[in-house]
PDB file of C-alpha atoms in Angstrom:
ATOM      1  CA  UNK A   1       0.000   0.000   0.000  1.00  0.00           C
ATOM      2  CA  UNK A   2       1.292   3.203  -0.868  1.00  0.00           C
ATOM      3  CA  UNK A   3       1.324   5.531   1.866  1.00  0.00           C
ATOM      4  CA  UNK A   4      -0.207   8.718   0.087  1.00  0.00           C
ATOM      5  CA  UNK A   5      -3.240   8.343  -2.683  1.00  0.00           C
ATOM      6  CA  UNK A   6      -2.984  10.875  -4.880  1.00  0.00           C
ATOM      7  CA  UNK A   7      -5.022  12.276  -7.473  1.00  0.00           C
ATOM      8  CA  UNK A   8      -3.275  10.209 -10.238  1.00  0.00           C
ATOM      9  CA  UNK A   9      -4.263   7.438  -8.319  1.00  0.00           C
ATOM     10  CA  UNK A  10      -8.438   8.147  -8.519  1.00  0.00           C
ATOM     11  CA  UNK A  11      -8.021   8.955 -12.157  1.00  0.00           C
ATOM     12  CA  UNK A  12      -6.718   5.844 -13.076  1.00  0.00           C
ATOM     13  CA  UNK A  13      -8.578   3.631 -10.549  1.00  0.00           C
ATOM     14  CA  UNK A  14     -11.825   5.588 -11.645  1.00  0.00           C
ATOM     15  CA  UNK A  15     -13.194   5.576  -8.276  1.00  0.00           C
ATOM     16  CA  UNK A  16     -11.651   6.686  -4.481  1.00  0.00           C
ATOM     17  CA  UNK A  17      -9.994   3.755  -4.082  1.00  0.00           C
ATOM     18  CA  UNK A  18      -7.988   5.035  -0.684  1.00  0.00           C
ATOM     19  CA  UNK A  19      -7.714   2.162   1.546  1.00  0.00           C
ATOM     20  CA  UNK A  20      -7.561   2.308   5.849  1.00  0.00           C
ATOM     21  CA  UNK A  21      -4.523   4.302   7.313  1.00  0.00           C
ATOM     22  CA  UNK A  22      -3.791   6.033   4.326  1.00  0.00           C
ATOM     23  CA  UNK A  23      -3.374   9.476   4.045  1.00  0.00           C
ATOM     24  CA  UNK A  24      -4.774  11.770   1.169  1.00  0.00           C
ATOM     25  CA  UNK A  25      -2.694  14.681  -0.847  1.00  0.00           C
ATOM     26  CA  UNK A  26      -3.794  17.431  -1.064  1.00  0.00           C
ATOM     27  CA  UNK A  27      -5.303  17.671  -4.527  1.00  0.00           C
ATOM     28  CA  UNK A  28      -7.560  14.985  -3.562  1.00  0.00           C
ATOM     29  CA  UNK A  29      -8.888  16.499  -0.154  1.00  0.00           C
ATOM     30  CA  UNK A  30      -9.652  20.330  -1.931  1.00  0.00           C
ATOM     31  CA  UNK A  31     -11.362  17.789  -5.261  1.00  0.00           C
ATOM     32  CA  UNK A  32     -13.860  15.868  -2.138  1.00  0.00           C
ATOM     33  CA  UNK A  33     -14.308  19.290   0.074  1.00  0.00           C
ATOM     34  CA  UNK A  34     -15.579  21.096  -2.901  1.00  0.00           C
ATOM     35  CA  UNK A  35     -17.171  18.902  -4.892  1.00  0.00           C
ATOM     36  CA  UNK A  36     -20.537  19.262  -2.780  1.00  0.00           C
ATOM     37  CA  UNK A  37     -20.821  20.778   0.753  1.00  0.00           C
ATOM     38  CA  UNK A  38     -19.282  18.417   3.593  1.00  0.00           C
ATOM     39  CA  UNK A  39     -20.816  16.506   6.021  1.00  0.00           C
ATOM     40  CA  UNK A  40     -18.894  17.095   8.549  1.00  0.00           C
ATOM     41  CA  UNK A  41     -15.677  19.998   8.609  1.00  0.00           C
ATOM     42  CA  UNK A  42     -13.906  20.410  11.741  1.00  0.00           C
ATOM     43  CA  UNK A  43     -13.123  18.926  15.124  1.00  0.00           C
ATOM     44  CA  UNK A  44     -10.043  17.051  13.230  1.00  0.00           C
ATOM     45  CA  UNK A  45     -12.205  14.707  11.017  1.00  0.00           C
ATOM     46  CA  UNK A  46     -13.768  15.859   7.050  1.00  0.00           C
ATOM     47  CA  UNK A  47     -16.423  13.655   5.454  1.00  0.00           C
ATOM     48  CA  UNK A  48     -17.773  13.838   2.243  1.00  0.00           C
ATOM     49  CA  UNK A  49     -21.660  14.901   1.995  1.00  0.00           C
ATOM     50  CA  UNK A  50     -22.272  12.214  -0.068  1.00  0.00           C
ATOM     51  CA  UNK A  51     -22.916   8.748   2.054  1.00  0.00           C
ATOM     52  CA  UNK A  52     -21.358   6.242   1.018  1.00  0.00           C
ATOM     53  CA  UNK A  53     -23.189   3.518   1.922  1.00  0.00           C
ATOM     54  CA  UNK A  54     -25.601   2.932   4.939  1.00  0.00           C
ATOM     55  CA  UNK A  55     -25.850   0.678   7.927  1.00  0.00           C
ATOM     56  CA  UNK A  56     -28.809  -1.669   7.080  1.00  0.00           C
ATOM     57  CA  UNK A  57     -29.742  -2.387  10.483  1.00  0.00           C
ATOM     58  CA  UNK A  58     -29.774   1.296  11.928  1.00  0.00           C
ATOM     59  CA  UNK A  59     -30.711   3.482   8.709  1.00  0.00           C
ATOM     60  CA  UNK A  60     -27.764   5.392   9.353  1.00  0.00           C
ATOM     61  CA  UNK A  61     -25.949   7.204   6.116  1.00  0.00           C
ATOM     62  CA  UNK A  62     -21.958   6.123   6.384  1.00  0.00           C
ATOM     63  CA  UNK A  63     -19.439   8.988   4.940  1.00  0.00           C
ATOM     64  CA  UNK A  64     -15.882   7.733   4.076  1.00  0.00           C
ATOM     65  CA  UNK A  65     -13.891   9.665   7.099  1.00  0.00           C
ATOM     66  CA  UNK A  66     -11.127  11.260   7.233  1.00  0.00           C
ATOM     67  CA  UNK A  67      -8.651  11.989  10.182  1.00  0.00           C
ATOM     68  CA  UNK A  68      -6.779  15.402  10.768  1.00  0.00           C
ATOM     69  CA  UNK A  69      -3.276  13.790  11.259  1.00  0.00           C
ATOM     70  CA  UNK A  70      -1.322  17.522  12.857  1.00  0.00           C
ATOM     71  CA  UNK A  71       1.998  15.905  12.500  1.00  0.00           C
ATOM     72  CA  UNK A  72       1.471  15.001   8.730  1.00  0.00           C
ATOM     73  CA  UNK A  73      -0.238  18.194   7.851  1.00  0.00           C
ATOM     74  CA  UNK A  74      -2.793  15.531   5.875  1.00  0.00           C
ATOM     75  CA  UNK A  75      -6.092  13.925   6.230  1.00  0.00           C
ATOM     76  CA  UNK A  76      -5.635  10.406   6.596  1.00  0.00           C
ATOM     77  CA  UNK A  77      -8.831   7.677   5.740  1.00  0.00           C
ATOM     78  CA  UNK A  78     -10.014   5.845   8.876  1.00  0.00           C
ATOM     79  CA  UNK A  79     -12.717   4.208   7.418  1.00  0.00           C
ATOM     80  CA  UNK A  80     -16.781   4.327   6.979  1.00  0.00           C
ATOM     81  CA  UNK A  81     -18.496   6.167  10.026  1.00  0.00           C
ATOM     82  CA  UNK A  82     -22.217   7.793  10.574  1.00  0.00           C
ATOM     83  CA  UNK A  83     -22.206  11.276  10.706  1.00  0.00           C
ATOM     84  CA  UNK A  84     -19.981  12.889  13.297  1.00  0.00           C
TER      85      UNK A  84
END
């Protein structure tokens, strides 16, 4: 796993293809924050305003999340979460 996706990367795999624990450039965060309005943009996490997918036992929308990582100065993919 490569530790940064970057934009090449969801050109040629045609889809955000970012897998756990890896961090996203910065070409790639600015494409998802303004692409349509977050979800949720603060507190050290950024998700998409498009769900994802949804919990089928709850109802609940899941947003691809993303992790503030200070030390990196990157957002870094932790995974499918309900709304923070």
């Amino acid at each position: 796993m490569e530790r940064i996706y970057t934009d090449e990367q969801w050109e040629k795999d045609g889809i955000l293809n970012v897998k756990i624990g890896q961090f996203v450039d910065k070409k790639v965060f600015n494409q998802l924050l303004n692409s349509v309005p977050p979800q949720t943009y603060g507190r050290g996490f950024f998700q998409p305003g498009e769900p994802y997918s949804h919990d089928w036992n709850t109802g609940q929308a899941l947003y691809k999340t993303f992790q503030y990582v200070d030390s990196e100065k990157l957002y870094k993919y932790i995974g499918l979460r309900s709304a923070l």
